[in-house]
CSV table of C-alpha atoms in Angstrom, one decimal:
chain,number,residue,atom,x,y,z
A,1,UNK,CA,-64.8,153.5,-28.4
A,2,UNK,CA,-67.3,155.0,-30.8
A,3,UNK,CA,-67.0,158.4,-29.2
A,4,UNK,CA,-63.2,158.3,-28.8
A,5,UNK,CA,-61.3,161.2,-30.1
A,6,UNK,CA,-57.5,161.7,-30.1
A,7,UNK,CA,-55.7,164.5,-28.4
A,8,UNK,CA,-52.6,163.8,-30.6
A,9,UNK,CA,-52.2,162.3,-34.0
A,10,UNK,CA,-49.0,160.5,-35.0
A,11,UNK,CA,-48.3,159.1,-38.4
A,12,UNK,CA,-45.5,157.3,-40.1
A,13,UNK,CA,-44.6,158.7,-43.5
A,14,UNK,CA,-43.5,156.2,-46.2
A,15,UNK,CA,-46.2,153.7,-47.0
A,16,UNK,CA,-48.6,155.5,-44.6
A,17,UNK,CA,-49.1,159.2,-44.9
A,18,UNK,CA,-47.3,159.5,-48.2
A,19,UNK,CA,-48.6,158.2,-51.5
A,20,UNK,CA,-46.5,156.0,-53.7
A,21,UNK,CA,-45.3,159.1,-55.6
A,22,UNK,CA,-43.9,160.6,-52.3
A,23,UNK,CA,-46.6,163.2,-52.0
A,24,UNK,CA,-49.4,163.9,-49.6
A,25,UNK,CA,-52.9,164.3,-51.1
A,26,UNK,CA,-54.8,167.5,-50.8
A,27,UNK,CA,-57.6,165.6,-49.0
A,28,UNK,CA,-55.1,164.3,-46.4
A,29,UNK,CA,-53.6,167.7,-45.8
A,30,UNK,CA,-57.0,169.2,-45.4
A,31,UNK,CA,-58.1,166.6,-42.9
A,32,UNK,CA,-54.9,167.1,-40.8
A,33,UNK,CA,-55.4,170.8,-40.8
A,34,UNK,CA,-59.0,170.4,-39.6
A,35,UNK,CA,-57.7,168.5,-36.6
A,36,UNK,CA,-55.0,171.0,-36.0
A,37,UNK,CA,-57.6,173.8,-36.1
A,38,UNK,CA,-59.3,172.0,-33.2
A,39,UNK,CA,-56.0,172.1,-31.2
A,40,UNK,CA,-54.9,168.5,-31.9
A,41,UNK,CA,-51.2,168.3,-32.7
A,42,UNK,CA,-50.1,166.3,-35.7
A,43,UNK,CA,-46.7,164.5,-35.2
A,44,UNK,CA,-44.7,162.7,-37.9
A,45,UNK,CA,-43.0,159.6,-36.6
A,46,UNK,CA,-40.6,158.2,-39.2
A,47,UNK,CA,-37.4,156.2,-39.8
A,48,UNK,CA,-36.3,159.1,-42.1
A,49,UNK,CA,-33.5,161.3,-41.0
A,50,UNK,CA,-34.0,165.1,-40.7
A,51,UNK,CA,-32.4,165.7,-44.1
A,52,UNK,CA,-35.3,163.9,-45.7
A,53,UNK,CA,-37.9,166.1,-44.1
A,54,UNK,CA,-37.6,169.2,-46.4
A,55,UNK,CA,-40.4,168.3,-48.8
A,56,UNK,CA,-42.9,167.3,-46.1
A,57,UNK,CA,-42.0,170.5,-44.2
A,58,UNK,CA,-43.2,172.4,-47.3
A,59,UNK,CA,-46.6,170.6,-47.1
A,60,UNK,CA,-47.3,170.5,-43.3
A,61,UNK,CA,-45.2,173.6,-42.4
A,62,UNK,CA,-45.0,173.2,-38.6
A,63,UNK,CA,-45.1,170.7,-35.7
A,64,UNK,CA,-42.6,168.2,-34.4
A,65,UNK,CA,-41.2,165.3,-36.3
A,66,UNK,CA,-39.9,162.1,-34.6
A,67,UNK,CA,-37.0,161.1,-37.0
A,68,UNK,CA,-34.6,158.2,-37.2
A,69,UNK,CA,-37.0,155.9,-35.4
A,70,UNK,CA,-37.2,158.0,-32.3
A,71,UNK,CA,-33.6,159.1,-32.0
A,72,UNK,CA,-34.1,162.7,-33.2
A,73,UNK,CA,-36.8,165.2,-32.5
A,74,UNK,CA,-37.0,167.9,-35.3
A,75,UNK,CA,-38.9,171.2,-35.2
A,76,UNK,CA,-40.3,171.5,-38.7
A,77,UNK,CA,-40.9,175.2,-38.6
A,78,UNK,CA,-37.3,176.2,-37.6
A,79,UNK,CA,-35.8,172.9,-39.0
A,80,UNK,CA,-33.8,172.7,-35.7
A,81,UNK,CA,-33.0,169.5,-33.9
A,82,UNK,CA,-34.7,169.6,-30.5
A,83,UNK,CA,-33.4,166.4,-29.0
A,84,UNK,CA,-31.2,163.4,-29.9
A,85,UNK,CA,-30.5,160.0,-28.4
A,86,UNK,CA,-27.3,158.9,-30.1
A,87,UNK,CA,-25.5,155.6,-30.4
A,88,UNK,CA,-22.1,155.9,-28.5
A,89,UNK,CA,-18.9,155.2,-30.4
A,90,UNK,CA,-18.0,152.2,-28.2
A,91,UNK,CA,-21.4,150.6,-29.0
A,92,UNK,CA,-21.0,151.3,-32.7
A,93,UNK,CA,-17.6,149.7,-32.6
A,94,UNK,CA,-18.8,146.6,-30.8
A,95,UNK,CA,-21.9,146.1,-33.0
A,96,UNK,CA,-20.1,146.6,-36.3
A,97,UNK,CA,-17.2,144.4,-35.4
A,98,UNK,CA,-19.6,141.6,-34.2
A,99,UNK,CA,-21.7,141.8,-37.3
A,100,UNK,CA,-18.7,141.8,-39.6
A,101,UNK,CA,-17.4,138.7,-37.8
A,102,UNK,CA,-20.7,136.8,-38.1
A,103,UNK,CA,-21.6,138.0,-41.7
A,104,UNK,CA,-18.5,139.5,-43.4
A,105,UNK,CA,-20.6,140.8,-46.3
A,106,UNK,CA,-22.5,143.2,-44.1
A,107,UNK,CA,-21.9,146.9,-45.1
A,108,UNK,CA,-22.6,149.9,-43.0
A,109,UNK,CA,-23.8,153.5,-43.1
A,110,UNK,CA,-24.6,156.1,-40.5
A,111,UNK,CA,-26.9,159.1,-40.0
A,112,UNK,CA,-25.9,162.1,-37.9
A,113,UNK,CA,-27.3,165.6,-38.0
A,114,UNK,CA,-28.0,166.4,-41.6
A,115,UNK,CA,-25.2,164.2,-42.9
A,116,UNK,CA,-25.0,160.6,-44.2
A,117,UNK,CA,-21.9,158.5,-44.5
A,118,UNK,CA,-21.5,155.0,-46.0
A,119,UNK,CA,-18.8,152.5,-46.8
A,120,UNK,CA,-17.6,152.6,-50.4
A,121,UNK,CA,-19.2,149.2,-51.1
A,122,UNK,CA,-22.5,150.1,-49.4
A,123,UNK,CA,-25.1,150.8,-52.1
A,124,UNK,CA,-27.4,153.7,-51.2
A,125,UNK,CA,-30.9,153.3,-52.8
A,126,UNK,CA,-32.1,156.9,-52.4
A,127,UNK,CA,-29.0,159.0,-51.6
A,128,UNK,CA,-27.0,158.8,-54.8
A,129,UNK,CA,-25.2,162.2,-55.3
A,130,UNK,CA,-27.5,163.9,-52.7
A,131,UNK,CA,-26.2,166.8,-50.6
A,132,UNK,CA,-24.8,165.7,-47.3
A,133,UNK,CA,-24.0,162.3,-48.5
A,134,UNK,CA,-20.4,161.0,-48.6
A,135,UNK,CA,-18.2,158.0,-48.5
A,136,UNK,CA,-16.2,157.1,-45.3
A,137,UNK,CA,-14.3,154.2,-43.8
A,138,UNK,CA,-16.0,152.2,-41.1
A,139,UNK,CA,-13.3,153.4,-38.6
A,140,UNK,CA,-14.3,157.0,-39.4
A,141,UNK,CA,-18.0,156.3,-39.1
A,142,UNK,CA,-17.8,154.7,-35.7
A,143,UNK,CA,-15.5,157.3,-34.2
A,144,UNK,CA,-18.3,159.7,-33.1
A,145,UNK,CA,-21.9,159.4,-31.9
A,146,UNK,CA,-24.6,158.8,-34.6
A,147,UNK,CA,-28.4,158.9,-34.6
A,148,UNK,CA,-28.7,155.7,-36.6
A,149,UNK,CA,-26.5,152.9,-37.8
A,150,UNK,CA,-27.6,151.1,-41.0
A,151,UNK,CA,-26.5,147.6,-41.8
A,152,UNK,CA,-27.2,146.2,-45.2
A,153,UNK,CA,-26.7,142.8,-46.9
A,154,UNK,CA,-27.2,142.4,-50.7
A,155,UNK,CA,-28.0,138.7,-50.9
A,156,UNK,CA,-29.7,137.6,-47.7
A,157,UNK,CA,-33.5,137.9,-47.3
A,158,UNK,CA,-34.8,140.7,-45.1
A,159,UNK,CA,-36.2,138.7,-42.3
A,160,UNK,CA,-33.2,136.4,-42.1
A,161,UNK,CA,-30.8,139.3,-42.0
A,162,UNK,CA,-32.7,141.3,-39.5
A,163,UNK,CA,-32.9,138.3,-37.2
A,164,UNK,CA,-29.2,137.8,-37.5
A,165,UNK,CA,-28.5,141.4,-36.6
A,166,UNK,CA,-30.8,141.2,-33.6
A,167,UNK,CA,-29.0,138.1,-32.3
A,168,UNK,CA,-25.6,139.7,-32.7
A,169,UNK,CA,-26.6,143.1,-31.3
A,170,UNK,CA,-28.4,141.7,-28.3
A,171,UNK,CA,-29.0,144.2,-25.5
A,172,UNK,CA,-26.5,146.7,-26.7
A,173,UNK,CA,-28.9,148.6,-29.1
A,174,UNK,CA,-32.3,148.5,-30.6
A,175,UNK,CA,-32.8,146.9,-34.0
A,176,UNK,CA,-35.8,147.4,-36.4
A,177,UNK,CA,-36.6,147.4,-40.1
A,178,UNK,CA,-38.8,149.6,-42.3
A,179,UNK,CA,-38.2,148.4,-45.9
A,180,UNK,CA,-38.4,145.3,-48.0
A,181,UNK,CA,-34.6,145.2,-48.3
A,182,UNK,CA,-32.2,143.3,-46.0
A,183,UNK,CA,-31.6,146.6,-44.2
A,184,UNK,CA,-31.4,146.7,-40.4
A,185,UNK,CA,-31.8,150.1,-38.7
A,186,UNK,CA,-30.0,150.3,-35.3
A,187,UNK,CA,-30.6,152.9,-32.6
A,188,UNK,CA,-29.4,153.5,-29.1
A,189,UNK,CA,-30.8,150.9,-26.6
A,190,UNK,CA,-34.4,151.5,-25.8
A,191,UNK,CA,-34.9,154.2,-28.5
A,192,UNK,CA,-37.9,153.6,-30.6
A,193,UNK,CA,-40.7,155.7,-32.2
A,194,UNK,CA,-42.6,155.1,-28.9
A,195,UNK,CA,-39.9,156.8,-26.8
A,196,UNK,CA,-39.7,159.7,-29.3
A,197,UNK,CA,-43.5,160.1,-29.4
A,198,UNK,CA,-43.7,159.9,-25.6
A,199,UNK,CA,-41.5,162.9,-25.3
A,200,UNK,CA,-43.6,164.9,-27.7
A,201,UNK,CA,-46.9,163.8,-26.2
A,202,UNK,CA,-45.7,164.7,-22.7
A,203,UNK,CA,-44.7,168.2,-23.9
A,204,UNK,CA,-48.3,168.6,-25.0
A,205,UNK,CA,-49.7,167.1,-21.8
A,206,UNK,CA,-51.1,164.1,-23.6
A,207,UNK,CA,-50.9,160.5,-22.5
A,208,UNK,CA,-50.8,157.4,-24.8
A,209,UNK,CA,-54.4,156.7,-24.1
A,210,UNK,CA,-55.3,159.8,-26.1
A,211,UNK,CA,-53.0,159.2,-29.1
A,212,UNK,CA,-53.7,157.6,-32.5
A,213,UNK,CA,-50.7,156.2,-34.4
A,214,UNK,CA,-50.7,155.2,-38.0
A,215,UNK,CA,-48.1,152.9,-39.6
A,216,UNK,CA,-47.2,150.1,-41.9
A,217,UNK,CA,-43.9,148.5,-41.0
A,218,UNK,CA,-42.1,146.7,-38.0
A,219,UNK,CA,-40.5,150.0,-36.9
A,220,UNK,CA,-44.0,151.1,-35.9
A,221,UNK,CA,-44.6,148.2,-33.5
A,222,UNK,CA,-43.2,149.9,-30.4
A,223,UNK,CA,-45.4,152.9,-31.0
A,224,UNK,CA,-48.4,150.6,-31.6
A,225,UNK,CA,-47.7,148.8,-28.3
A,226,UNK,CA,-47.3,152.1,-26.4
A,227,UNK,CA,-50.8,153.4,-27.4
A,228,UNK,CA,-52.7,150.1,-27.5
A,229,UNK,CA,-51.7,149.0,-24.0
A,230,UNK,CA,-52.9,152.4,-22.6
A,231,UNK,CA,-56.2,152.4,-24.6
A,232,UNK,CA,-55.2,154.5,-27.5
A,233,UNK,CA,-55.6,153.6,-31.2
A,234,UNK,CA,-52.9,151.8,-33.3
A,235,UNK,CA,-54.0,151.9,-36.9
A,236,UNK,CA,-52.3,149.8,-39.5
A,237,UNK,CA,-52.6,150.4,-43.2
A,238,UNK,CA,-54.3,147.5,-45.0
A,239,UNK,CA,-51.0,146.5,-46.7
A,240,UNK,CA,-49.0,146.6,-43.5
A,241,UNK,CA,-46.4,144.1,-42.5
A,242,UNK,CA,-48.1,141.1,-40.8
A,243,UNK,CA,-46.2,141.7,-37.5
A,244,UNK,CA,-47.7,145.2,-37.4
A,245,UNK,CA,-51.2,144.1,-38.3
A,246,UNK,CA,-51.0,141.8,-35.3
A,247,UNK,CA,-50.2,144.7,-33.0
A,248,UNK,CA,-53.0,147.0,-34.4
A,249,UNK,CA,-56.3,148.0,-32.9
A,250,UNK,CA,-57.7,149.1,-36.2
A,251,UNK,CA,-56.9,148.8,-40.0
A,252,UNK,CA,-57.5,151.5,-42.5
A,253,UNK,CA,-57.2,151.8,-46.3
A,254,UNK,CA,-53.9,152.0,-48.2
A,255,UNK,CA,-51.7,155.1,-48.4
A,256,UNK,CA,-52.7,155.7,-52.1
A,257,UNK,CA,-56.3,155.7,-50.9
A,258,UNK,CA,-55.9,158.3,-48.2
A,259,UNK,CA,-56.3,155.7,-45.5
A,260,UNK,CA,-55.1,158.1,-42.7
A,261,UNK,CA,-57.5,160.8,-43.7
A,262,UNK,CA,-60.4,158.3,-44.1
A,263,UNK,CA,-59.9,156.9,-40.6
A,264,UNK,CA,-59.6,160.4,-39.0
A,265,UNK,CA,-62.7,161.7,-40.9
A,266,UNK,CA,-64.7,158.7,-39.5
A,267,UNK,CA,-63.8,159.8,-36.0
């Protein structure tokens, strides 16, 4: 594969493209722009909701972002939502009721559009006093479709809690995780970064065999599987979660060492 070149570049943000200070280095921006100038689209694939894309939009300026782990496609230039696969209210109600029965100290929040709502006891880590953030009751949150349901536990370990959520949710929705916290991210059944990226790639006439994906956490596994099984490249950061490293075709340097740019430059 020494002469392999991607026709589409997809990258996770946190822990991958972004440095620890939440910025993108000038070297990485320059490398991405070099590929764009050659006609290769650069796509962001992130667990972040659209409302967390304003700063990266200032850096990259255009292109499509796959947000909320594949549930939302966002046009960065116009900042318009192009497509959304939402969790239906009946599924939200079943899942939250089941989790609350099995683990009463599970607390919930939801993402929809540019808004975020959380139960009063839910403790946001990054959204304190931010625009679009508000408190709501669980009944209010599950009354309408949402892009992503968040379930948090303050005392259980991450892997233990995510496994519990997966067992309770079953085949009603898709569960993943992208942080070190006991925070499960729940999307509509079958919705992953892979399904979101597949839509964007198809719009560009590109198949998974011609895609390179960069990532660092379990919510990138579906996208890694999608490209790896077709002959594309699935590139894990050197500090990636062990489960993602096991799904990778390649490993690159860390996010603070411009690992994404270094791998692309070597191609």
